[in-house]
Amino acid sequence: MPIKVVGLTGGIGSGKSAAADRFAELGVPVIDTDAIAHELTGPCGAAMPALEAEFGAGAVRADGALDRGWMRERVFADAGSRQRLESVLHPLIRRQSEARVAAARGPYCVLVVPLLFETGHYLPMLARTLLVDCEESVQLERVMRRNGMDEKAVRAIMAAQCSRAQRRERADDIICNNDSLAALRLQVDAKHDYYLASLADRS
């Protein structure tokens, strides 16, 4: 029987990575689409020949990896460049994600997709969607502290994502991450118990 898949998502700074780390500690297979993207665009990554062909040698660092700063400037300034980048990366990420889900073992696995609701590409393969949610003021403070970005830059990223209300409306399950890491981990533990009970025997 195919493994059941829980799609884990949340806005920037919401705590997706911390939640995913806790699921992994509990023995749940975790597939992270951002990690896959970094592998594909790392030194001699599988996406690099196509990206160099699409954007030219300026997109490639000396070590063969994607020059992320170079690319970031272009995709933020030009929607066409972003679409070209996505047309190369997204099919490769999707294939890798599907292969890793198929290879996963256990009652269920977690697929981490930051823009889960924005793109909709992964929704058909999910049994449940789990949102890590927090107040927007908490998002701002976390990302500004973590990434050294100013408020305007963080708000621009947030504006390009679904609103908090839209994510909450669409998610099957929600974890609130306004407080401590310990509180987040307890909520992940509770969701893990729930998924074990509800997904293990579902046909």
XYZ file of C-alpha atoms in Angstrom:
203
model
C 0.000 0.000 0.000
C 1.400 3.469 -0.867
C 2.655 5.458 2.102
C 0.388 8.231 3.361
C 1.789 11.734 2.934
C 1.317 14.742 5.224
C 2.147 18.047 3.533
C 3.888 20.415 5.964
C 3.839 24.122 5.133
C 3.886 27.607 6.621
C 4.948 31.143 5.861
C 8.529 32.331 6.074
C 9.715 32.311 9.685
C 6.803 30.186 10.870
C 8.935 27.305 12.136
C 8.494 24.676 9.410
C 12.061 23.461 9.762
C 11.806 23.043 13.532
C 8.581 21.070 13.124
C 10.119 18.913 10.392
C 13.165 18.250 12.579
C 10.914 17.007 15.376
C 9.011 14.687 13.040
C 12.372 13.266 11.926
C 13.404 12.739 15.567
C 10.201 10.734 16.032
C 11.255 8.437 13.197
C 8.995 9.868 10.508
C 10.526 10.037 7.004
C 10.812 13.716 6.057
C 11.218 14.882 2.462
C 12.023 18.592 2.149
C 11.523 20.184 -1.264
C 13.836 23.086 -0.358
C 16.616 20.622 0.494
C 16.038 18.854 -2.811
C 16.262 22.193 -4.638
C 19.614 22.886 -2.950
C 20.898 19.470 -4.000
C 19.806 20.044 -7.594
C 21.515 23.442 -7.710
C 24.626 22.503 -5.736
C 28.047 21.834 -7.292
C 27.426 19.718 -10.392
C 23.769 19.321 -9.367
C 21.371 17.703 -11.800
C 19.670 21.007 -12.609
C 22.843 22.942 -13.374
C 23.286 22.072 -17.081
C 19.732 23.184 -17.851
C 20.089 26.338 -15.746
C 23.345 27.293 -17.446
C 21.742 26.710 -20.831
C 18.765 28.870 -19.831
C 20.558 31.747 -18.075
C 24.168 31.602 -19.253
C 27.488 31.135 -17.484
C 26.767 34.041 -15.118
C 24.353 31.815 -13.228
C 27.102 29.339 -12.307
C 29.731 29.771 -9.600
C 33.274 28.554 -10.007
C 32.466 25.384 -8.056
C 29.652 24.470 -10.458
C 26.802 25.487 -8.143
C 24.072 27.998 -8.834
C 25.051 31.557 -7.949
C 22.014 32.175 -5.750
C 22.709 35.859 -5.210
C 22.970 36.435 -8.959
C 19.772 34.515 -9.555
C 17.898 36.133 -6.673
C 18.470 39.600 -8.114
C 16.986 38.536 -11.429
C 13.941 36.633 -10.260
C 12.881 39.345 -7.818
C 13.193 41.993 -10.502
C 11.667 40.051 -13.390
C 8.676 37.710 -13.292
C 9.745 36.191 -16.608
C 13.081 35.114 -15.147
C 11.315 33.590 -12.176
C 9.050 31.596 -14.471
C 12.039 30.366 -16.472
C 13.782 29.275 -13.271
C 10.672 27.489 -12.029
C 10.144 25.757 -15.377
C 13.557 24.145 -14.980
C 13.526 23.402 -11.261
C 9.952 22.482 -10.390
C 9.629 19.343 -12.551
C 12.961 18.050 -11.224
C 11.988 18.760 -7.619
C 8.627 17.094 -8.141
C 10.187 13.933 -9.597
C 12.725 13.691 -6.778
C 10.006 14.262 -4.179
C 7.787 11.552 -5.650
C 10.694 9.103 -5.809
C 11.629 9.726 -2.173
C 8.032 9.410 -1.029
C 7.777 6.100 -2.893
C 10.939 4.873 -1.175
C 9.833 5.981 2.320
C 8.818 3.369 4.859
C 6.358 3.729 7.729
C 2.697 4.513 8.361
C 3.198 8.002 6.905
C 5.820 10.499 5.800
C 6.079 14.289 5.876
C 6.613 16.309 2.700
C 7.780 19.869 3.428
C 6.569 22.328 0.770
C 6.915 26.049 1.641
C 4.536 27.193 -1.137
C 2.156 24.258 -0.848
C -1.076 26.205 -1.292
C 0.391 28.804 -3.641
C 1.329 26.286 -6.345
C -1.048 23.412 -5.594
C 1.256 20.971 -7.388
C 1.614 18.557 -4.468
C -1.918 18.651 -3.074
C -3.215 15.600 -5.026
C -0.643 13.313 -3.377
C -1.427 14.353 0.220
C -3.566 12.642 2.833
C -3.443 15.685 5.159
C -2.043 19.218 5.139
C -0.365 20.565 8.273
C 0.226 24.293 8.708
C 2.797 25.729 11.103
C 1.206 29.068 11.940
C 2.239 32.141 13.901
C 1.364 35.803 14.232
C 2.722 38.002 11.438
C 4.596 40.124 13.973
C 6.386 36.975 15.138
C 7.261 36.077 11.534
C 8.743 39.519 10.978
C 10.833 39.471 14.127
C 12.174 35.961 13.489
C 13.163 36.542 9.878
C 14.701 39.963 10.545
C 16.797 38.460 13.356
C 17.683 35.244 11.513
C 18.446 36.652 8.060
C 19.539 40.194 8.911
C 16.829 41.613 6.630
C 14.931 44.834 7.155
C 11.175 44.900 7.681
C 10.404 46.091 4.152
C 12.282 43.166 2.587
C 10.585 40.613 4.826
C 7.150 42.066 4.145
C 7.834 41.830 0.405
C 8.490 38.094 0.755
C 5.398 37.644 2.896
C 3.286 39.527 0.336
C 4.339 37.041 -2.352
C 2.991 34.139 -0.276
C -0.556 33.211 0.666
C -1.950 35.302 3.470
C -2.078 33.834 6.930
C -5.883 33.696 6.739
C -5.781 31.832 3.419
C -3.368 29.231 4.767
C -5.431 28.706 7.910
C -8.598 28.279 5.861
C -7.074 25.663 3.586
C -5.063 23.586 6.074
C -6.466 20.368 7.513
C -4.393 20.687 10.690
C -2.652 23.618 12.393
C 0.234 23.940 14.825
C 0.543 27.294 16.609
C 4.155 28.440 16.908
C 3.990 31.798 18.648
C 5.795 30.556 21.739
C 8.760 28.369 22.634
C 10.440 25.539 20.733
C 9.362 23.200 23.528
C 5.717 24.133 22.932
C 6.118 23.507 19.204
C 7.673 20.089 19.813
C 4.815 19.064 22.106
C 2.327 19.942 19.387
C 4.291 17.940 16.807
C 4.259 14.981 19.195
C 0.486 15.251 19.491
C 0.050 15.440 15.714
C 2.343 12.434 15.310
C 0.144 10.371 17.627
C -2.926 11.534 15.724
C -1.454 10.640 12.340
C -0.371 7.235 13.549
C -3.888 6.537 14.691
C -5.731 8.037 11.722
C -3.481 7.227 8.774
C -2.019 3.803 9.570
C -5.181 1.880 8.737
C -6.668 4.195 6.128
C -7.111 2.524 2.758
